[in-house]
Amino acid sequence: MTCFRPLALAVLWLIAVPASPGLAGTLEASVGPLKVEEMADRLHEPWGLAFLPDGGFLVTERGGALWRFEAGGSRVQVTGTPQVWAYGQGGLLDVMVPRDFATSREVFLSYAKPQEGGAGTALAVGRLNDAGDGLDDVRVLFEMTPGGARPQHFGSRIVEGPQGHLFLTIGERGHAELAQDLQRHNGTVIRLNRDGSVPQDNPFRGQAGAQPEIWSYGHRNPQGLALAPDGRLWAVEHGAMGGDELNLIEPGVNYGWPVIAYGRHYDGTKIGIGTEAEGMAQPVHFWDPSIAPSGLAIYSGALWPDWAGHAVIGSLKFDYIAVLDLADGSEEGLRSRETGRVRDVREAPDGTLWFLSVKRGGVFRIRPAGTP
Amino acid sequence: MTCFRPLALAVLWLIAVPASPGLAGTLEASVGPLKVEEMADRLHEPWGLAFLPDGGFLVTERGGALWRFEAGGSRVQVTGTPQVWAYGQGGLLDVMVPRDFATSREVFLSYAKPQEGGAGTALAVGRLNDAGDGLDDVRVLFEMTPGGARPQHFGSRIVEGPQGHLFLTIGERGHAELAQDLQRHNGTVIRLNRDGSVPQDNPFRGQAGAQPEIWSYGHRNPQGLALAPDGRLWAVEHGAMGGDELNLIEPGVNYGWPVIAYGRHYDGTKIGIGTEAEGMAQPVHFWDPSIAPSGLAIYSGALWPDWAGHAVIGSLKFDYIAVLDLADGSEEGLRSRETGRVRDVREAPDGTLWFLSVKRGGVFRIRPAGTP
C-alpha cells in the first residue's frame, strides 16, 4: 500500500458564499458550484445518519434520542431505542438502515451500553413499527465484553457488507495497549452475521485466546467506515497528534496502534517504535496536522463523475469536508458556514452528499447549484 | 412561617474517622457513633435511589442506566427504561417505588425527555418484570410542554402523596421568569393522579391560562422532595448564590422565584425586588452560603429518636449531609470521606439513612455503630 504524504499547500479551500441566510449557502468546488441546504435543525450532537427508502432519514443524537424525518420535513421521535450510557463520547451513536429495509423494517444502532462500572460499544437491532415512531423487538446483537469506565474512543460506525455481514468499528476506549490484544474487542473492526452470530470464515475464529468477532485490529478510534462500490471496506480513525489515518480494511490485518503510528503523543513524545513494522499495515493516507476525521463515504453517485471513488471525510477539528482522491492523495476541502464540526458524511441514494454538523446542530445536503 | 437565619458557627462538623478502608467509616454524631457502609459502588453520577420490599434497591445513573441491586449485593441492569436526553443536568433522574409495589410491580421514573430542539422534564411508569431485569408497559404519564434547549434545572424528584397522588418537582430550565408564569410548567411542583390524569381539586384546575397540573410555583430548581410522617410535603431547592431554600409545599402557593429571593446573582447583583412580597411565601429555612441541596428525607425512623421530624439534606457543594432541626433551625453536619457531592438522601424502611455520592460513585448506608 502507498502512503500519500499530504501536501498542505495543495488543499483547495472552497469557502461558501452565503446566499439566502438560514436556507442555503453556495460554494465553488472543482466539480462546479454547489449548494448547501439545511434539511433538519435543532439537533443536539447529531452522530449518525441513515436514509430510508421513502425519502426520509434517521438521525441519532449522542444524548440518547433517535429522530425520523419525513421527506416533507416533519420530525417524529422514534422510541424503544436501547438504554445508553451518555457520558463523554458515549451515548447513542450510529444508525444503519439495511438494503432490505422495505421488507425487514430493521434498523441497526450502535451505542455505549451500560455495564457494571462503565460501558461497552454495542450493536442492537429493532424493527421500525408501521407508524414509524417506535422500534419493536429490540435485540442486542453484540456487546464489547468487557468495556470500561473511560468515556472515550467508542468507535461505532456500522456498515452492511456486500454479502450482508455487519461490520462495526470499536475504539480502544482509552487503553491503547489493548488494541494489540486479540483477547479484547478494544481497537478493532468486527464482523458479524446479520443475526449477531460469528461467521465461519472470520480470520481469528477458532484461534485460542482471540475474540472470534474480530476482522481487523490495531485501531485507535475509527469513527468512519464505508463500503466502496467495488466492495472494499475503508475506515478513517482518529490517531494521536498528526496521525489520523485512512485505512483499507482487510481481514486479519493489524493496523499497528500503538506500536506504529505517524502521530506523536500530545506531549510531543514519540509513540511506539516508529512509523512502520513487519506485520503491521501502513495507512493509505494520514493527516498531519490531524483533522479529527468522523464519517466517511466513498463517492459513487452520478452527480459528480470527477469525484467517483474519492473518499469524502468529515473533519471535527477544522470544520470542513475533505474530498480525497485515492489515486494520488490530493485533497480538496469543502468549507461553508454549515460545516462546523462535521460528525458524519453520507452519500444519499440520489448521489447528493449529506452531512451532520455538531456546531450547527443540523443535517445538511450538498447538491449541484442550479438543479432544483 | 419563620425563617431561621443559619448560624454557620453553630454547625457541628462531625468528621468520620476511617475505620476499615474501603468498607466503612465511622463518625460521631449528636445521636452517638455512626457507621457509614458502602452498599454499591462503580456508579456514574447516581441520581435517584428507591427501596424495594425484598431488601433490594434501585438506583438511576444520570447517563441513562437503571440498576437493581439485590439484598445480597449482586446487580442487574433494568432495561426498557425510557429514552432520555443526557446533556448537562439532563438524563435519567429520579426513581420512585410506590407503596403497593408488591402487587402493582410499578416503578416511576423522572427524566429529561427528548423534544424537538431540547428536552422537557417527564414522568413515566413501567412494571418491573418477574426477573427484575426489565420494565414492561412503559407509559409516559406527564411531559413538560414545552421544555427547552437549556441543559439545566430539571428538578425531578418524585413523591407518592398520602392519598396516592404523584408529586413531581420541575426546575425553571434556566428561564427564571417562567417560574411566575402559570401557563408554563417551569419552576413548579405538580400533582397528578396515579394514572397521570389531573386531580379534580388541583388549585389551578379550571383557571384559564394556567396549567392544571401545577400544585405550587415560583421555584428555581427543586431537587429534593419528601413527605413527612404527618403528611406534609417539603422541598429543597437550589437558589441563586446564598439563597438555597427549604419550603413547606402547599397548594396554590407562589414561592417567589425570581421576584423575591434571599440569594444574589452570581455577579453579586440583587435579584428581583427583595426578600419578601405580599402573596409570596417565605422559606422555612435558607442557606447562605449556598450548600447546593439535593435529596431530602424527613426522619421518621426508630433508630435515632432525637432526629424525629428533622430534615436530612444532601449537599452537592460542601460534601456533607445536613440534619436540620425544623423546630429551631439548628443544623448538624455529617461529613465523612464517603459524603462527596451528595445527590440523594433517603430513609430506608429499617430507619437507616442512605445516600448517593457522585464523587465516590456509590450508595452508602448510615447506621448506628455497634449494631450488626
PDB file of C-alpha atoms in Angstrom, chain B residues 145-277:
ATOM      1  CA  THR B 145     -44.721  21.039  27.358  1.00  0.00           C
ATOM      2  CA  PRO B 146     -42.798  22.812  26.033  1.00  0.00           C
ATOM      3  CA  GLY B 147     -39.457  22.060  27.631  1.00  0.00           C
ATOM      4  CA  GLY B 148     -36.454  23.880  26.269  1.00  0.00           C
ATOM      5  CA  ALA B 149     -32.952  23.665  24.889  1.00  0.00           C
ATOM      6  CA  ARG B 150     -31.048  24.633  28.044  1.00  0.00           C
ATOM      7  CA  PRO B 151     -29.442  21.675  29.783  1.00  0.00           C
ATOM      8  CA  GLN B 152     -30.101  22.804  33.362  1.00  0.00           C
ATOM      9  CA  HIS B 153     -32.684  22.926  36.167  1.00  0.00           C
ATOM     10  CA  PHE B 154     -34.794  19.860  35.512  1.00  0.00           C
ATOM     11  CA  GLY B 155     -35.880  19.476  39.172  1.00  0.00           C
ATOM     12  CA  SER B 156     -37.256  15.961  39.093  1.00  0.00           C
ATOM     13  CA  ARG B 157     -37.898  14.416  42.479  1.00  0.00           C
ATOM     14  CA  ILE B 158     -40.971  12.178  42.661  1.00  0.00           C
ATOM     15  CA  VAL B 159     -43.030  11.601  45.805  1.00  0.00           C
ATOM     16  CA  GLU B 160     -46.110   9.445  46.342  1.00  0.00           C
ATOM     17  CA  GLY B 161     -48.523  11.554  48.366  1.00  0.00           C
ATOM     18  CA  PRO B 162     -50.554  10.364  51.345  1.00  0.00           C
ATOM     19  CA  GLN B 163     -53.601   9.646  49.132  1.00  0.00           C
ATOM     20  CA  GLY B 164     -51.540   8.132  46.347  1.00  0.00           C
ATOM     21  CA  HIS B 165     -51.127  11.243  44.213  1.00  0.00           C
ATOM     22  CA  LEU B 166     -47.874  11.691  42.332  1.00  0.00           C
ATOM     23  CA  PHE B 167     -45.869  14.831  43.064  1.00  0.00           C
ATOM     24  CA  LEU B 168     -43.027  15.867  40.761  1.00  0.00           C
ATOM     25  CA  THR B 169     -40.706  18.859  41.022  1.00  0.00           C
ATOM     26  CA  ILE B 170     -39.759  20.765  37.855  1.00  0.00           C
ATOM     27  CA  GLY B 171     -36.982  23.351  37.653  1.00  0.00           C
ATOM     28  CA  GLU B 172     -37.288  26.552  35.639  1.00  0.00           C
ATOM     29  CA  ARG B 173     -34.901  25.236  32.967  1.00  0.00           C
ATOM     30  CA  GLY B 174     -32.754  28.358  33.037  1.00  0.00           C
ATOM     31  CA  HIS B 175     -35.685  30.696  32.325  1.00  0.00           C
ATOM     32  CA  ALA B 176     -36.282  32.350  35.705  1.00  0.00           C
ATOM     33  CA  GLU B 177     -39.206  34.480  34.534  1.00  0.00           C
ATOM     34  CA  LEU B 178     -41.218  31.398  33.547  1.00  0.00           C
ATOM     35  CA  ALA B 179     -41.374  30.290  37.200  1.00  0.00           C
ATOM     36  CA  GLN B 180     -44.026  33.035  37.643  1.00  0.00           C
ATOM     37  CA  ASP B 181     -45.967  32.050  34.514  1.00  0.00           C
ATOM     38  CA  LEU B 182     -48.815  29.671  35.317  1.00  0.00           C
ATOM     39  CA  GLN B 183     -49.088  28.853  31.623  1.00  0.00           C
ATOM     40  CA  ARG B 184     -45.763  27.055  31.899  1.00  0.00           C
ATOM     41  CA  HIS B 185     -44.591  24.076  33.932  1.00  0.00           C
ATOM     42  CA  ASN B 186     -41.187  25.696  34.556  1.00  0.00           C
ATOM     43  CA  GLY B 187     -40.388  26.101  38.253  1.00  0.00           C
ATOM     44  CA  THR B 188     -43.312  24.175  39.731  1.00  0.00           C
ATOM     45  CA  VAL B 189     -44.324  21.232  41.845  1.00  0.00           C
ATOM     46  CA  ILE B 190     -47.026  19.322  40.002  1.00  0.00           C
ATOM     47  CA  ARG B 191     -49.617  16.866  41.313  1.00  0.00           C
ATOM     48  CA  LEU B 192     -51.156  14.055  39.281  1.00  0.00           C
ATOM     49  CA  ASN B 193     -53.417  11.113  39.847  1.00  0.00           C
ATOM     50  CA  ARG B 194     -51.673   7.752  39.754  1.00  0.00           C
ATOM     51  CA  ASP B 195     -52.729   7.299  36.113  1.00  0.00           C
ATOM     52  CA  GLY B 196     -51.372  10.675  35.034  1.00  0.00           C
ATOM     53  CA  SER B 197     -54.725  12.469  34.919  1.00  0.00           C
ATOM     54  CA  VAL B 198     -55.240  15.790  36.694  1.00  0.00           C
ATOM     55  CA  PRO B 199     -56.951  15.627  40.112  1.00  0.00           C
ATOM     56  CA  GLN B 200     -60.259  17.492  40.380  1.00  0.00           C
ATOM     57  CA  ASP B 201     -59.052  19.500  43.374  1.00  0.00           C
ATOM     58  CA  ASN B 202     -55.770  20.806  41.965  1.00  0.00           C
ATOM     59  CA  PRO B 203     -55.580  24.528  42.816  1.00  0.00           C
ATOM     60  CA  PHE B 204     -55.402  25.907  39.262  1.00  0.00           C
ATOM     61  CA  ARG B 205     -57.636  23.385  37.527  1.00  0.00           C
ATOM     62  CA  GLY B 206     -60.227  25.262  35.533  1.00  0.00           C
ATOM     63  CA  GLN B 207     -58.354  28.557  35.753  1.00  0.00           C
ATOM     64  CA  ALA B 208     -57.936  29.986  32.261  1.00  0.00           C
ATOM     65  CA  GLY B 209     -54.330  30.277  31.167  1.00  0.00           C
ATOM     66  CA  ALA B 210     -52.972  28.011  33.906  1.00  0.00           C
ATOM     67  CA  GLN B 211     -51.543  24.517  33.573  1.00  0.00           C
ATOM     68  CA  PRO B 212     -53.870  22.291  35.610  1.00  0.00           C
ATOM     69  CA  GLU B 213     -51.073  20.025  36.901  1.00  0.00           C
ATOM     70  CA  ILE B 214     -49.478  22.839  38.936  1.00  0.00           C
ATOM     71  CA  TRP B 215     -49.625  22.415  42.725  1.00  0.00           C
ATOM     72  CA  SER B 216     -47.174  25.212  43.655  1.00  0.00           C
ATOM     73  CA  TYR B 217     -44.947  27.575  41.657  1.00  0.00           C
ATOM     74  CA  GLY B 218     -42.208  30.185  41.843  1.00  0.00           C
ATOM     75  CA  HIS B 219     -39.492  27.548  42.335  1.00  0.00           C
ATOM     76  CA  ARG B 220     -35.978  27.675  40.881  1.00  0.00           C
ATOM     77  CA  ASN B 221     -34.624  24.123  40.851  1.00  0.00           C
ATOM     78  CA  PRO B 222     -36.119  21.820  43.486  1.00  0.00           C
ATOM     79  CA  GLN B 223     -34.011  18.648  43.705  1.00  0.00           C
ATOM     80  CA  GLY B 224     -35.332  17.334  46.994  1.00  0.00           C
ATOM     81  CA  LEU B 225     -38.933  16.434  47.860  1.00  0.00           C
ATOM     82  CA  ALA B 226     -40.140  14.385  50.806  1.00  0.00           C
ATOM     83  CA  LEU B 227     -43.258  13.514  52.709  1.00  0.00           C
ATOM     84  CA  ALA B 228     -43.153  13.995  56.472  1.00  0.00           C
ATOM     85  CA  PRO B 229     -44.818  11.402  58.743  1.00  0.00           C
ATOM     86  CA  ASP B 230     -47.612  13.924  59.352  1.00  0.00           C
ATOM     87  CA  GLY B 231     -48.401  14.012  55.625  1.00  0.00           C
ATOM     88  CA  ARG B 232     -46.877  17.433  54.911  1.00  0.00           C
ATOM     89  CA  LEU B 233     -44.747  17.850  51.815  1.00  0.00           C
ATOM     90  CA  TRP B 234     -41.311  19.504  51.957  1.00  0.00           C
ATOM     91  CA  ALA B 235     -38.927  20.555  49.211  1.00  0.00           C
ATOM     92  CA  VAL B 236     -35.373  21.859  48.998  1.00  0.00           C
ATOM     93  CA  GLU B 237     -34.281  23.891  46.016  1.00  0.00           C
ATOM     94  CA  HIS B 238     -31.115  25.333  44.585  1.00  0.00           C
ATOM     95  CA  GLY B 239     -31.367  29.093  44.819  1.00  0.00           C
ATOM     96  CA  ALA B 240     -29.099  31.759  43.459  1.00  0.00           C
ATOM     97  CA  MET B 241     -25.898  32.474  45.431  1.00  0.00           C
ATOM     98  CA  GLY B 242     -26.837  32.469  49.107  1.00  0.00           C
ATOM     99  CA  GLY B 243     -30.461  31.563  48.532  1.00  0.00           C
ATOM    100  CA  ASP B 244     -30.947  27.799  48.738  1.00  0.00           C
ATOM    101  CA  GLU B 245     -34.314  27.099  50.339  1.00  0.00           C
ATOM    102  CA  LEU B 246     -36.291  24.574  52.318  1.00  0.00           C
ATOM    103  CA  ASN B 247     -40.012  25.074  51.725  1.00  0.00           C
ATOM    104  CA  LEU B 248     -43.195  23.583  53.092  1.00  0.00           C
ATOM    105  CA  ILE B 249     -45.162  22.907  49.910  1.00  0.00           C
ATOM    106  CA  GLU B 250     -48.818  23.938  49.991  1.00  0.00           C
ATOM    107  CA  PRO B 251     -51.358  24.038  47.175  1.00  0.00           C
ATOM    108  CA  GLY B 252     -51.563  27.148  45.031  1.00  0.00           C
ATOM    109  CA  VAL B 253     -48.696  28.875  46.796  1.00  0.00           C
ATOM    110  CA  ASN B 254     -46.162  31.049  44.980  1.00  0.00           C
ATOM    111  CA  TYR B 255     -42.647  30.606  46.390  1.00  0.00           C
ATOM    112  CA  GLY B 256     -41.444  33.806  44.789  1.00  0.00           C
ATOM    113  CA  TRP B 257     -38.601  32.983  42.382  1.00  0.00           C
ATOM    114  CA  PRO B 258     -37.326  35.205  40.774  1.00  0.00           C
ATOM    115  CA  VAL B 259     -39.321  38.110  42.269  1.00  0.00           C
ATOM    116  CA  ILE B 260     -38.157  37.515  45.827  1.00  0.00           C
ATOM    117  CA  ALA B 261     -35.101  35.557  46.960  1.00  0.00           C
ATOM    118  CA  TYR B 262     -32.535  35.538  49.730  1.00  0.00           C
ATOM    119  CA  GLY B 263     -29.762  34.938  47.218  1.00  0.00           C
ATOM    120  CA  ARG B 264     -27.908  37.262  44.899  1.00  0.00           C
ATOM    121  CA  HIS B 265     -26.995  36.688  41.270  1.00  0.00           C
ATOM    122  CA  TYR B 266     -23.536  35.177  40.851  1.00  0.00           C
ATOM    123  CA  ASP B 267     -22.237  38.565  39.736  1.00  0.00           C
ATOM    124  CA  GLY B 268     -23.331  39.954  43.126  1.00  0.00           C
ATOM    125  CA  THR B 269     -26.303  41.940  41.868  1.00  0.00           C
ATOM    126  CA  LYS B 270     -29.658  41.863  43.641  1.00  0.00           C
ATOM    127  CA  ILE B 271     -32.457  39.591  42.458  1.00  0.00           C
ATOM    128  CA  GLY B 272     -35.997  40.825  41.887  1.00  0.00           C
ATOM    129  CA  ILE B 273     -37.491  43.211  44.424  1.00  0.00           C
ATOM    130  CA  GLY B 274     -36.003  41.878  47.676  1.00  0.00           C
ATOM    131  CA  THR B 275     -36.569  39.062  50.135  1.00  0.00           C
ATOM    132  CA  GLU B 276     -40.306  39.305  50.684  1.00  0.00           C
ATOM    133  CA  ALA B 277     -43.523  40.356  48.994  1.00  0.00           C
TER     134      ALA B 277
END
